Short mmCIF file of C-alpha atoms in Angstrom, two decimals:
data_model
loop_
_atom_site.label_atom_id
_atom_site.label_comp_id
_atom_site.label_asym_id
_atom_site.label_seq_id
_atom_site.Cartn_x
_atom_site.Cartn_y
_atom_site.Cartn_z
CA UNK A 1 109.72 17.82 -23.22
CA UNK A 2 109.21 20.79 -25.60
CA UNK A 3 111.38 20.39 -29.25
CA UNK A 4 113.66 22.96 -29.75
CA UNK A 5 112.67 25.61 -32.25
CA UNK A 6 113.84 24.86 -35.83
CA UNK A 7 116.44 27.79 -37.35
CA UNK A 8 116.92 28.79 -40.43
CA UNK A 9 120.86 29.33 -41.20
CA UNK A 10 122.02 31.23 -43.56
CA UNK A 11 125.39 29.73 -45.96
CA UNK A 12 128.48 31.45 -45.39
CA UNK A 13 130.79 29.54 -47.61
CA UNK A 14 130.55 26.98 -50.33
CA UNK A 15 133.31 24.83 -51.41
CA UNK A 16 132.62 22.20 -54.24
CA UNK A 17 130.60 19.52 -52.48
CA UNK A 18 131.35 21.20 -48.65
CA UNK A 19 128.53 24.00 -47.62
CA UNK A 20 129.56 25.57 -44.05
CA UNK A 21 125.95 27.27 -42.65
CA UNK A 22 125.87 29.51 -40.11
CA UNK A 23 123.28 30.16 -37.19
CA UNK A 24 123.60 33.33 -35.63
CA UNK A 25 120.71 32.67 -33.19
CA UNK A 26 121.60 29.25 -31.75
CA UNK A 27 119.85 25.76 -32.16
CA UNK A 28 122.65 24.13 -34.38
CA UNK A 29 121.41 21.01 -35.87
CA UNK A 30 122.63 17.61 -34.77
CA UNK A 31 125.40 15.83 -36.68
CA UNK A 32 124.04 13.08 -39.84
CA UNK A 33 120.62 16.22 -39.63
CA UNK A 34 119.25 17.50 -43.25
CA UNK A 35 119.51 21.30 -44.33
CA UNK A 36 117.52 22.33 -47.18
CA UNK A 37 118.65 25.30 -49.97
CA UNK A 38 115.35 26.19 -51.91
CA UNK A 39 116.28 27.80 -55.04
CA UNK A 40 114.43 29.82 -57.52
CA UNK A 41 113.73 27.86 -60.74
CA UNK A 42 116.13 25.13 -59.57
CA UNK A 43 116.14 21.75 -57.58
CA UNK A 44 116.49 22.18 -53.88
CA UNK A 45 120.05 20.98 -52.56
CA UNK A 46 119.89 18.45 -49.60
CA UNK A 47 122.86 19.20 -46.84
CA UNK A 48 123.63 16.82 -44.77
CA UNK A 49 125.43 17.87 -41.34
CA UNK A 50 128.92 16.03 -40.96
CA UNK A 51 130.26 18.40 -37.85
CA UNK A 52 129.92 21.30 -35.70
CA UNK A 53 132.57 24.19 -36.61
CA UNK A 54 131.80 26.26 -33.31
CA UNK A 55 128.92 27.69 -31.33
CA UNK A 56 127.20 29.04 -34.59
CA UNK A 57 128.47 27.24 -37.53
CA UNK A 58 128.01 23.84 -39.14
CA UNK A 59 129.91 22.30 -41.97
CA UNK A 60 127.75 19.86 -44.29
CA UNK A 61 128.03 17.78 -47.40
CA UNK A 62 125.81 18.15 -50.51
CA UNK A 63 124.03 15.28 -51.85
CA UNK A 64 123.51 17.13 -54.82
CA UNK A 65 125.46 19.47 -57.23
CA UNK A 66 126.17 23.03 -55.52
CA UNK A 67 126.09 25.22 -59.00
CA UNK A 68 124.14 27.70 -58.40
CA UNK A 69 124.43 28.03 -53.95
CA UNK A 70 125.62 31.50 -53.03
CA UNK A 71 126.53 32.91 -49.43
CA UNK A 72 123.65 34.39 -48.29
CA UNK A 73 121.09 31.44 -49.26
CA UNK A 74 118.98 30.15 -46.50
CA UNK A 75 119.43 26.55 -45.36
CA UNK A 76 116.18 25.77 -44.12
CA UNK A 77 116.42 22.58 -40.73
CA UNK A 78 113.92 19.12 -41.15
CA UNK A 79 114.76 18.32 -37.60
CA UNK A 80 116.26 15.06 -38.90
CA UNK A 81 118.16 12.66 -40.73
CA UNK A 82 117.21 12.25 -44.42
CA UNK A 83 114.36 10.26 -44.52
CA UNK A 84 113.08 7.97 -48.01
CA UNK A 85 109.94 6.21 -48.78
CA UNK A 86 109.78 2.60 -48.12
CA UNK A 87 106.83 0.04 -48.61
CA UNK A 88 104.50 -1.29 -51.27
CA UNK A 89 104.88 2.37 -53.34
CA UNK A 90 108.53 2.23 -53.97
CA UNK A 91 108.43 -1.61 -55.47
CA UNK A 92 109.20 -1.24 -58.91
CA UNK A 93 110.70 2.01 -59.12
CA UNK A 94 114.11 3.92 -59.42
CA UNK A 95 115.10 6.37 -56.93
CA UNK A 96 118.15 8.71 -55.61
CA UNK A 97 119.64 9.01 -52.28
CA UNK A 98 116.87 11.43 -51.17
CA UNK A 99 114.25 8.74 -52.51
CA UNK A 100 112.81 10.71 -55.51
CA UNK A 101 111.99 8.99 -58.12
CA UNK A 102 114.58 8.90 -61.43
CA UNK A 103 112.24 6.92 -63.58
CA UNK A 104 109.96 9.12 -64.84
CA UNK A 105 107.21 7.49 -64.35
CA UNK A 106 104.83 9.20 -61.46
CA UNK A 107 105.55 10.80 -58.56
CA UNK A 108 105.17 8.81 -55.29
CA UNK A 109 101.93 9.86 -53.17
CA UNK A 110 101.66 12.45 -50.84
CA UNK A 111 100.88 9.32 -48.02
CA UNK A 112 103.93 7.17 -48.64
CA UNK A 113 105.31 6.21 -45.44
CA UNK A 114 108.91 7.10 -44.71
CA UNK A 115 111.99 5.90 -42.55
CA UNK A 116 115.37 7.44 -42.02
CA UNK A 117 118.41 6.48 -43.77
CA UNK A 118 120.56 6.06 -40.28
CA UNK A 119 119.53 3.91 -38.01
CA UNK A 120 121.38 1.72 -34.59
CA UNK A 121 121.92 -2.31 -36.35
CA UNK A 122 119.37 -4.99 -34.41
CA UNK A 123 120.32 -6.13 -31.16
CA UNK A 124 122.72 -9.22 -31.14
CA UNK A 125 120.22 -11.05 -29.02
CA UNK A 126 117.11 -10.64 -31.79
CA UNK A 127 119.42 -11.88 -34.59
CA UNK A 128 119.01 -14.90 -36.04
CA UNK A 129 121.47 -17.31 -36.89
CA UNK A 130 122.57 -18.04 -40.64
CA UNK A 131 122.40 -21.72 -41.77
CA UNK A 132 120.28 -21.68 -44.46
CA UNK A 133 121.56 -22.67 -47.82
CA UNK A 134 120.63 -20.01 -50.31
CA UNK A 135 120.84 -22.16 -53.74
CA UNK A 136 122.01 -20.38 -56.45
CA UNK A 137 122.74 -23.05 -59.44
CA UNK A 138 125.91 -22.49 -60.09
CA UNK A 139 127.89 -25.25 -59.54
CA UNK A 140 131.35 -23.50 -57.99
CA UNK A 141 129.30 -21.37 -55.40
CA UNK A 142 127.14 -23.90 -54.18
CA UNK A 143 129.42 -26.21 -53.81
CA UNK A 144 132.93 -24.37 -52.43
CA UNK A 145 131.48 -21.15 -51.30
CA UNK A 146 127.63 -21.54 -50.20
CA UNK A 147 125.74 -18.69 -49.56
CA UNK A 148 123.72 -18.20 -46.74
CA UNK A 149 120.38 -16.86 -46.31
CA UNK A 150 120.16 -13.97 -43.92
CA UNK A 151 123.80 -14.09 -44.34
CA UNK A 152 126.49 -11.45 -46.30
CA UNK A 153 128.19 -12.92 -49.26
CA UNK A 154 130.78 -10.76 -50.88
CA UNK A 155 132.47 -11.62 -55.11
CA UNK A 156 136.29 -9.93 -54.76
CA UNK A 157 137.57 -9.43 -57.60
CA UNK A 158 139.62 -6.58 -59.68
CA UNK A 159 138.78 -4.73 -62.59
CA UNK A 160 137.17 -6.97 -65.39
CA UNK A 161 137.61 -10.29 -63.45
CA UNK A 162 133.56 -11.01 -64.03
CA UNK A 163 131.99 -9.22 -60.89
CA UNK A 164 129.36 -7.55 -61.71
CA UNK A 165 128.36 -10.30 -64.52
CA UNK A 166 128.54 -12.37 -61.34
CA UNK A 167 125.84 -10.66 -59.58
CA UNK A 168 123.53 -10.12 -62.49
CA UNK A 169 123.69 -13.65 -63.22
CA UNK A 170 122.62 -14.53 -59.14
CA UNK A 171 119.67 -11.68 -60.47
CA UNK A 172 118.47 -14.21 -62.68
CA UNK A 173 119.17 -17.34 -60.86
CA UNK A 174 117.51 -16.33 -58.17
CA UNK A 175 114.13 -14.50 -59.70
CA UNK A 176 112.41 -18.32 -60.57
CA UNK A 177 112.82 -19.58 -57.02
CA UNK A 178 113.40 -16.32 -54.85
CA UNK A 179 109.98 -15.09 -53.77
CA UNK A 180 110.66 -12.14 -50.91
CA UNK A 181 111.18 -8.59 -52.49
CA UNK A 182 114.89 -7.66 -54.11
CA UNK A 183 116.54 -4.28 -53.60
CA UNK A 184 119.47 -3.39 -55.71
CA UNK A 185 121.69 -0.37 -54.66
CA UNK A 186 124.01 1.07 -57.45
CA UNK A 187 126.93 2.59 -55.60
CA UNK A 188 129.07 4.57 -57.95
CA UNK A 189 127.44 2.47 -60.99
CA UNK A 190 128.06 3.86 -64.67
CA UNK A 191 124.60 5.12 -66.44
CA UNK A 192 125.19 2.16 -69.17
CA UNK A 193 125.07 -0.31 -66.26
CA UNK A 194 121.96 1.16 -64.56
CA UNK A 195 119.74 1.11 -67.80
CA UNK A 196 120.98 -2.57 -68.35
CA UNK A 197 119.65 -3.24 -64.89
CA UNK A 198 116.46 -1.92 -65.49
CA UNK A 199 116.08 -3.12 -68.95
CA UNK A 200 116.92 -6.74 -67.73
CA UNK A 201 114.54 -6.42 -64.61
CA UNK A 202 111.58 -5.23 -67.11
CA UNK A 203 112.06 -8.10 -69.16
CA UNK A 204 112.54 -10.74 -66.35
CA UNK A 205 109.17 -10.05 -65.25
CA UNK A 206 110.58 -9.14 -61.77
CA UNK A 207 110.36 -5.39 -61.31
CA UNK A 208 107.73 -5.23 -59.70
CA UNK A 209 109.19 -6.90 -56.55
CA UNK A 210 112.09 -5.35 -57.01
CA UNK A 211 113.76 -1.78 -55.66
CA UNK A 212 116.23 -0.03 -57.65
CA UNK A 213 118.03 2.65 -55.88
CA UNK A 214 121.40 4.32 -57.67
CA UNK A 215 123.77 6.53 -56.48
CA UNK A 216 125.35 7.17 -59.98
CA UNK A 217 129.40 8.30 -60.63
CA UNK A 218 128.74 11.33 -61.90
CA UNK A 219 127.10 12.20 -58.74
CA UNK A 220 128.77 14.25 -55.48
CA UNK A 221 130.55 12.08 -53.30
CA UNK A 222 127.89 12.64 -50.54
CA UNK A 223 125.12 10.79 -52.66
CA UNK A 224 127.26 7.49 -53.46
CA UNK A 225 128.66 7.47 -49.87
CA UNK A 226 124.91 7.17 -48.23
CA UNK A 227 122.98 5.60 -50.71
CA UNK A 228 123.60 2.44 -49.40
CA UNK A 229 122.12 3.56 -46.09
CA UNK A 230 118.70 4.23 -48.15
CA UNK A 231 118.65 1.05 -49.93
CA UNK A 232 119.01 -0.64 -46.32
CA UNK A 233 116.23 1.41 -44.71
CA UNK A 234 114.23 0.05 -47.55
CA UNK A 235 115.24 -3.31 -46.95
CA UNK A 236 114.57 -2.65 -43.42
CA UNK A 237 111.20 -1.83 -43.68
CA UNK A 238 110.22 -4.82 -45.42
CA UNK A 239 112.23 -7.06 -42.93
CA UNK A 240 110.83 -5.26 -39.48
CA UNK A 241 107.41 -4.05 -40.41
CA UNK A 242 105.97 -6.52 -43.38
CA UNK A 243 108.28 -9.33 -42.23
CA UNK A 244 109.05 -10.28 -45.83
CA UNK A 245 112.79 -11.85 -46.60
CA UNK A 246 114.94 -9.35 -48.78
CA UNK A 247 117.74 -10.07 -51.13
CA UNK A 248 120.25 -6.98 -50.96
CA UNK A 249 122.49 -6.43 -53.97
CA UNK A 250 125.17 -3.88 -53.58
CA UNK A 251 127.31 -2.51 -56.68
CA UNK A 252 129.95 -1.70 -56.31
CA UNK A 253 131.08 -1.75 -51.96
CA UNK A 254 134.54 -0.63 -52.52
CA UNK A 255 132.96 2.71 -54.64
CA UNK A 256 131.14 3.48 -50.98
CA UNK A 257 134.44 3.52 -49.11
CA UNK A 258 136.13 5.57 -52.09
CA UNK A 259 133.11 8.05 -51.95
CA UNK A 260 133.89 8.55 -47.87
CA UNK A 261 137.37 8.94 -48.57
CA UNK A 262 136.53 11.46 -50.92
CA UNK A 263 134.17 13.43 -48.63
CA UNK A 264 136.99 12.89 -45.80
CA UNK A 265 139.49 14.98 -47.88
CA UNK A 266 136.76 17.23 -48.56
CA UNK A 267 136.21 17.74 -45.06
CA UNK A 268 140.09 18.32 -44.08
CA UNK A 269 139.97 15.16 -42.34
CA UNK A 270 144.18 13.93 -42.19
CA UNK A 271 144.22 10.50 -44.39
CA UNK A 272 144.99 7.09 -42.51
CA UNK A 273 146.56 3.91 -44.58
CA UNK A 274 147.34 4.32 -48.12
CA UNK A 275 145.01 7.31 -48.31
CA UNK A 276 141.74 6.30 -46.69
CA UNK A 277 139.65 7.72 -44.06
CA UNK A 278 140.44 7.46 -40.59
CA UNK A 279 137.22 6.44 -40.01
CA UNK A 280 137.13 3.65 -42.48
CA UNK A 281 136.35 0.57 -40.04
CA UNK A 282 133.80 2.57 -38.63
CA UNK A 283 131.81 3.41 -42.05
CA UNK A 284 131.82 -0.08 -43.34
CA UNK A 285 130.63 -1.75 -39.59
CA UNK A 286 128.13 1.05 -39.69
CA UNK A 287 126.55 -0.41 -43.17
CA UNK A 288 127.20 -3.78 -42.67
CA UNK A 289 126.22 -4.23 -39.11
CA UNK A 290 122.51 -3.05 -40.05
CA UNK A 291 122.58 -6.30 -42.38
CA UNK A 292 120.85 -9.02 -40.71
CA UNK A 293 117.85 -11.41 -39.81
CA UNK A 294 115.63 -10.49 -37.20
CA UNK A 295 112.66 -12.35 -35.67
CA UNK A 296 111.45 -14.94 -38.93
CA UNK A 297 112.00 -12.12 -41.78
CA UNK A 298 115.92 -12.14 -43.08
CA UNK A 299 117.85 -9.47 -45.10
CA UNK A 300 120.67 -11.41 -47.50
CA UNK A 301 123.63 -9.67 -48.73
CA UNK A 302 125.19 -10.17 -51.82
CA UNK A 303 127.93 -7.45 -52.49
CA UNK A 304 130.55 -6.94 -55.57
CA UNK A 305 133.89 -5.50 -54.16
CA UNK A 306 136.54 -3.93 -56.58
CA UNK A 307 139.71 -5.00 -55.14
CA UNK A 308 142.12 -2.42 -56.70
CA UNK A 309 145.09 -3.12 -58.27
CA UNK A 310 144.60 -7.09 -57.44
CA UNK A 311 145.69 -5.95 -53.44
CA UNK A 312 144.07 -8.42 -51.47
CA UNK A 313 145.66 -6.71 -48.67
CA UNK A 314 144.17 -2.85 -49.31
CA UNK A 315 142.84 -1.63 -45.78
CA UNK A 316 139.03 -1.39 -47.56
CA UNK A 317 139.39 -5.21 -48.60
CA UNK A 318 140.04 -6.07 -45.09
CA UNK A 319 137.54 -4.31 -43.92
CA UNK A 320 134.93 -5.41 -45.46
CA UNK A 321 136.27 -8.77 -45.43
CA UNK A 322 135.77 -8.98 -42.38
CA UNK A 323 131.82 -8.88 -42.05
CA UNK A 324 131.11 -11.16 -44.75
CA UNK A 325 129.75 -14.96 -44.11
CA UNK A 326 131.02 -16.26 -47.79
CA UNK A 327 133.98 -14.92 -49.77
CA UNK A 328 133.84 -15.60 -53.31
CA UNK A 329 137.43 -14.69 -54.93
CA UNK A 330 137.39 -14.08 -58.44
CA UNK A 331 140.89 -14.85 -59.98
CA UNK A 332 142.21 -12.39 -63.00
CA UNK A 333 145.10 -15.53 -63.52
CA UNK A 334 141.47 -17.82 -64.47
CA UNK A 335 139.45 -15.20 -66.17
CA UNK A 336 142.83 -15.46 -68.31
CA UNK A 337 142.42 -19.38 -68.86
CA UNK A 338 138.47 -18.48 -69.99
CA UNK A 339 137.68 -20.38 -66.77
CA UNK A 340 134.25 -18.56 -65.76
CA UNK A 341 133.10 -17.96 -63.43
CA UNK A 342 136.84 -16.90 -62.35
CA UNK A 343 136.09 -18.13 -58.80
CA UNK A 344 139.40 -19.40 -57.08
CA UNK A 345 138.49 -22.49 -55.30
CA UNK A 346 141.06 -22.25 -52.94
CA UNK A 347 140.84 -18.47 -51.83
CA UNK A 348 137.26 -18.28 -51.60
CA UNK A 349 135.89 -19.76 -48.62
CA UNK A 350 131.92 -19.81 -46.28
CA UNK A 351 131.08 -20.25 -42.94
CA UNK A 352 128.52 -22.61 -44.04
CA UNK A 353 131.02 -25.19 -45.12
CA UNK A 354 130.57 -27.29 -42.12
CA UNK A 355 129.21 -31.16 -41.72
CA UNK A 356 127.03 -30.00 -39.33
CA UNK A 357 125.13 -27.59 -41.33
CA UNK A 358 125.50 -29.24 -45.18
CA UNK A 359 126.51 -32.66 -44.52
CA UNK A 360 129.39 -34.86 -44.58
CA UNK A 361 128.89 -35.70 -48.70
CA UNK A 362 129.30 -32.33 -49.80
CA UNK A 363 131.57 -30.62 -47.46
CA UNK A 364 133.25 -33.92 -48.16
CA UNK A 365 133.60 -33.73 -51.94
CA UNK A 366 134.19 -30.02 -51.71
CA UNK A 367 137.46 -30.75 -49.59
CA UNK A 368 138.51 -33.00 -51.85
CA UNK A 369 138.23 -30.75 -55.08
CA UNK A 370 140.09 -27.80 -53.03
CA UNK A 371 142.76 -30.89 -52.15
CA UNK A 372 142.49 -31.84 -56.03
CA UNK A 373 143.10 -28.47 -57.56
CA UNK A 374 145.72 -27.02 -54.72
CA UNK A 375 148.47 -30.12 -55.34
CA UNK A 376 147.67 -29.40 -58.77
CA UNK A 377 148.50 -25.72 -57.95
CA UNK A 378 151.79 -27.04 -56.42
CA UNK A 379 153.25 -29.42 -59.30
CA UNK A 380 152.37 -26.30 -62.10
CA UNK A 381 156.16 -24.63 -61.41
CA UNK A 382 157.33 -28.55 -62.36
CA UNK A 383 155.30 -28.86 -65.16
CA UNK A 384 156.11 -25.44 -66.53
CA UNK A 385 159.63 -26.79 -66.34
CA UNK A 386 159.76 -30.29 -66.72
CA UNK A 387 156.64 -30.72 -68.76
CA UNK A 388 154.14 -33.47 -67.62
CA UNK A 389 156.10 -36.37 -68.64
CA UNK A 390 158.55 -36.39 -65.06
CA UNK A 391 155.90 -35.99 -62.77
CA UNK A 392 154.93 -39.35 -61.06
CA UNK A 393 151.82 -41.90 -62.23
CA UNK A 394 149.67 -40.73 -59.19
CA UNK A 395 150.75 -36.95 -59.29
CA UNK A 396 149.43 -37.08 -63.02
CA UNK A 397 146.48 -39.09 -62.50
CA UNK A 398 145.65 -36.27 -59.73
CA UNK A 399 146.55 -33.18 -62.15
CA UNK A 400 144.78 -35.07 -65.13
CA UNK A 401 141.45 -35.02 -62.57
CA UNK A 402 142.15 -31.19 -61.09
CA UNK A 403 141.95 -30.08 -64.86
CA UNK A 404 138.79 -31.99 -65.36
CA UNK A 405 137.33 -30.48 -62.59
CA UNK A 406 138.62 -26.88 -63.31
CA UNK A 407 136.59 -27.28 -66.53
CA UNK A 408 133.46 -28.83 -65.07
CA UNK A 409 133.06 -26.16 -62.45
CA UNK A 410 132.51 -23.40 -65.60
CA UNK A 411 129.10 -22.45 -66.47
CA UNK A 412 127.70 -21.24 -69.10
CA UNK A 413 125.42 -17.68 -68.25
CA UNK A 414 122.09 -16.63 -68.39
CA UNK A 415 123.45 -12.87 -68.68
CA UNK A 416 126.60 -13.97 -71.12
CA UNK A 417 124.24 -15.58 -73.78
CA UNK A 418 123.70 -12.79 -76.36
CA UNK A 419 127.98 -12.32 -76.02
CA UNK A 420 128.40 -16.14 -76.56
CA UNK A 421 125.09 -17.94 -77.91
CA UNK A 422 125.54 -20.27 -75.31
CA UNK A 423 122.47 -20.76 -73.38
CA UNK A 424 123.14 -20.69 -69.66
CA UNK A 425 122.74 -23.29 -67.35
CA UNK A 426 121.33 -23.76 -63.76
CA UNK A 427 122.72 -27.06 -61.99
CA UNK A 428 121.36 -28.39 -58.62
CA UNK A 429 124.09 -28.81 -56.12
CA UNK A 430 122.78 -32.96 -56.15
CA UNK A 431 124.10 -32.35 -59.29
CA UNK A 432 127.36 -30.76 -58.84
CA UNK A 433 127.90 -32.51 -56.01
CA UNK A 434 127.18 -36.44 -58.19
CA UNK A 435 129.61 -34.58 -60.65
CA UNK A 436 132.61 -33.85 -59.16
CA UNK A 437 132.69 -37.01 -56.96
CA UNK A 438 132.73 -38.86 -60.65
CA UNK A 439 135.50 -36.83 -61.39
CA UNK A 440 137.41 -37.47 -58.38
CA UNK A 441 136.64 -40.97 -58.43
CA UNK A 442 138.33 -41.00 -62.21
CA UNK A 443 134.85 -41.56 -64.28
CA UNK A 444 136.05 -38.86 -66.88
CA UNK A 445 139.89 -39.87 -66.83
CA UNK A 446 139.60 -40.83 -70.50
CA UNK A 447 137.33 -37.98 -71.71
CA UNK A 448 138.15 -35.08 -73.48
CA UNK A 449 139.20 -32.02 -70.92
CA UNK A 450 137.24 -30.13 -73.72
CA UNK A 451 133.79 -32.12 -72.80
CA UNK A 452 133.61 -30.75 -69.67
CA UNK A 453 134.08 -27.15 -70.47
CA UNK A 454 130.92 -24.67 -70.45
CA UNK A 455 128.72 -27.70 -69.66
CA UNK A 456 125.76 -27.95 -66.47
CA UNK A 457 125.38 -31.60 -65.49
CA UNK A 458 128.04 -34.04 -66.19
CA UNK A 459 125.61 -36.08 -68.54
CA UNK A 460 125.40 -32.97 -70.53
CA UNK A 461 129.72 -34.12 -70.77
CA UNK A 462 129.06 -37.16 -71.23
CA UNK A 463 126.68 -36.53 -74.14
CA UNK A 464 129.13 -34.12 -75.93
CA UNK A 465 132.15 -36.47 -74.96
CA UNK A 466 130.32 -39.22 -77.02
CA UNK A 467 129.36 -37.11 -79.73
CA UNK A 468 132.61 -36.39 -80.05
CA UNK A 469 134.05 -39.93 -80.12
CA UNK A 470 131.23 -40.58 -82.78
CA UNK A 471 132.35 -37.68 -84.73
CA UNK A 472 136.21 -39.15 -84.38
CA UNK A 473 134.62 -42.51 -86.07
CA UNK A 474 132.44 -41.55 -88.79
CA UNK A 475 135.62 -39.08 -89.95
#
């Protein structure tokens, strides 16, 4: 079968980040299909198709600024989807949603090999099943809300709430005993919080197995709304063709459904719920679906979601919600209390919290923490009122214990130590798990709630609780 002959259109109207191209002698490209606008003495601007106006006419979306495009430029077809480099050449670099390097460092050879950014998600019958425990050392998500590998794990949380801190400090737990290659995607991220990345990746040491690829704010709406789609066709490439594990971090999830909303408007697309896309379950299936583990090579998802305004019950939440294996809540009503991580052990829940897959022990202590902390949850509108002092011996002995354990499950942070001096703290989950069933069992009923604040193990407690009594003695 012969390929139809490529056309060169010619741009009839621009409108901010919206370019409609027309081709008066046929062969329209196909929809998600790349134009490309040379300009004199400027950077080419990538169009990607988004629909078909009529027999001749195309309407597109820039995935870079438009100063400069006139009527009259030529859009020249590739005959495809955009397509990035992937492989050994791209480790330890920055790039764009095109795949050009923003490091400025040098360019990528001539020979790189490339994929396409869209691409159908793995067959349900290759997929592999998720019941690996990814260990992170940090006692609240290894213990309430494990992560699994090959699996999606999503931190909701709203603005300020810890999420992003969250994910940097997985970064860093995860570069001593993580070994496959890690690609980061910056969706909507601030420049400040990209040249921390990359600062804090050069100085980890891990940067070289690692793939930075930023679709920045300041960008059109077009480049943070598919550059998750190249960071996965990296990730991809690793996963189908080197059969190497991958560790996916997304920043920020929520900014990729308020990027298609944007280039919905843009597009003259009528708005669904509470502004958003009609297409909005669509889009996020069509990112997260391509997530997976195929064959004996896995691709695990960790995402940060901005949950705005605290609305647990926005249509994006939801619908991203409901791909992900483990929910990690972050709680602004704890971030308040200083209790970081802010994770709300009751809201957050995993898949993998099953005997069958973890054990009896720990899915076994973890129910009765959640148990613990909830009654404790319950009695706080009495306490408020009454004060501690009507509440019942075993209702106090079990608030006493959830306020322990509230404490115990903070951590001290890799990422928070130059904010704090504290030096941060990775726990096993033997550990955590020894820890809190001490707690529950009422080993630190006569400590100090203060001894088990910011502290790994609960020796480390112990030791400050009895430095603390000696302290009390000597004075």
């Amino acid at each position: 079968m012969t390929q139809p002959e490529l056309t060169v259109g010619i741009v009839v109207a621009v409108r901010g980040a919206v370019v409609d191209v027309a081709f008066p002698s046929g062969g329209l490209p196909a929809v998600n299909n790349v134009l490309v606008i040379e300009q004199s003495g400027l950077k080419p601007v990538v169009l990607e198709v988004q629909a078909q106006l009529d027999q001749a006419t195309v309407r597109t979306i820039a995935l870079q600024n438009t100063s400069g495009v006139k009527r009259g430029a030529q859009a020249t077809q590739t005959g495809g989807p955009i397509t990035v480099p992937v492989g050994e050449a791209v480790l330890g670099r920055l790039l764009d949603v095109t795949g050009t390097p923003g490091d400025k460092r040098q360019p990528l050879p001539d020979d790189v090999p490339r994929a396409p950014i869209h691409r159908a998600p793995p067959p349900l019958r290759a997929q592999g099943a998720a019941s690996d425990l990814f260990r992170t050392g940090i006692k609240v998500i290894d213990l309430l809300t494990p992560l699994a590998k090959g699996g999606k794990a999503a931190m909701f949380g709203g603005a300020g709430v810890g999420k992003t801190v969250l994910v940097m400090e997985l970064i860093h737990a995860m570069v001593a005993g993580y070994s496959g290659i890690s690609v980061f995607s910056g969706v909507g991220e601030r420049s400040r919080e990209g040249h921390e990345m990359l600062l804090d990746m050069t100085t980890a040491g891990v940067l070289d197995r690692t793939v930075l690829v930023y679709g920045q704010m300041n960008e059109p709406p077009g480049a943070r709304w598919r550059v998750p789609m190249t960071a996965l066709a990296i990730a991809e490439h690793f996963r189908d063709v080197e059969h190497r594990n991958v560790l996916l971090l997304m920043d920020n999830v929520f900014r990729f459904v308020q990027a298609g909303s944007e280039v919905s408007g843009l597009l003259g697309r009528l708005p669904s719920r509470v502004g958003y896309q009609p297409t909005l379950a669509t889009e996020v299936a069509q990112l997260q679906e391509r997530i997976a583990s195929v064959g004996d090579a896995s691709v695990t998802a960790i995402e940060a979601v901005y949950v705005p305004a605290d609305d647990f019950t926005d249509p994006a939440v939801v619908a991203i919600a409901g791909h992900v294996d483990s929910m990690v809540v972050l709680s602004r009503a704890m971030a308040a209390d200083g209790m970081y991580p802010a994770v709300d052990p009751i809201a957050s829940s995993s898949v993998l919290l099953d005997p069958d897959i973890l054990g009896k022990t720990h899915v076994g202590v973890a129910t009765d923490v959640r148990r613990t902390i909830e009654h404790y949850r319950e009695l706080q509108d009495v306490i408020s009122l009454l004060g501690m002092e009507e509440l019942g011996s075993d209702d106090r002995r079990m608030v006493e214990r959830a306020r322990r354990l509230q404490r115990f499950l903070t951590q001290p942070f890799t990422v928070t130590k130059g904010f704090t001096g504290i030096e941060g703290r990775s726990v096993s989950l033997e550990d955590t798990i020894a820890g809190c069933r001490a707690i529950l069992d009422g080993e630190a009923d006569d400590w100090e709630e203060s001894s088990l604040y910011m502290v790994g193990t609960l020796d480390e407690a112990r030791a400050k609780e009895e430095a603390a009594r000696n302290g009390q003695d000597a004075a």
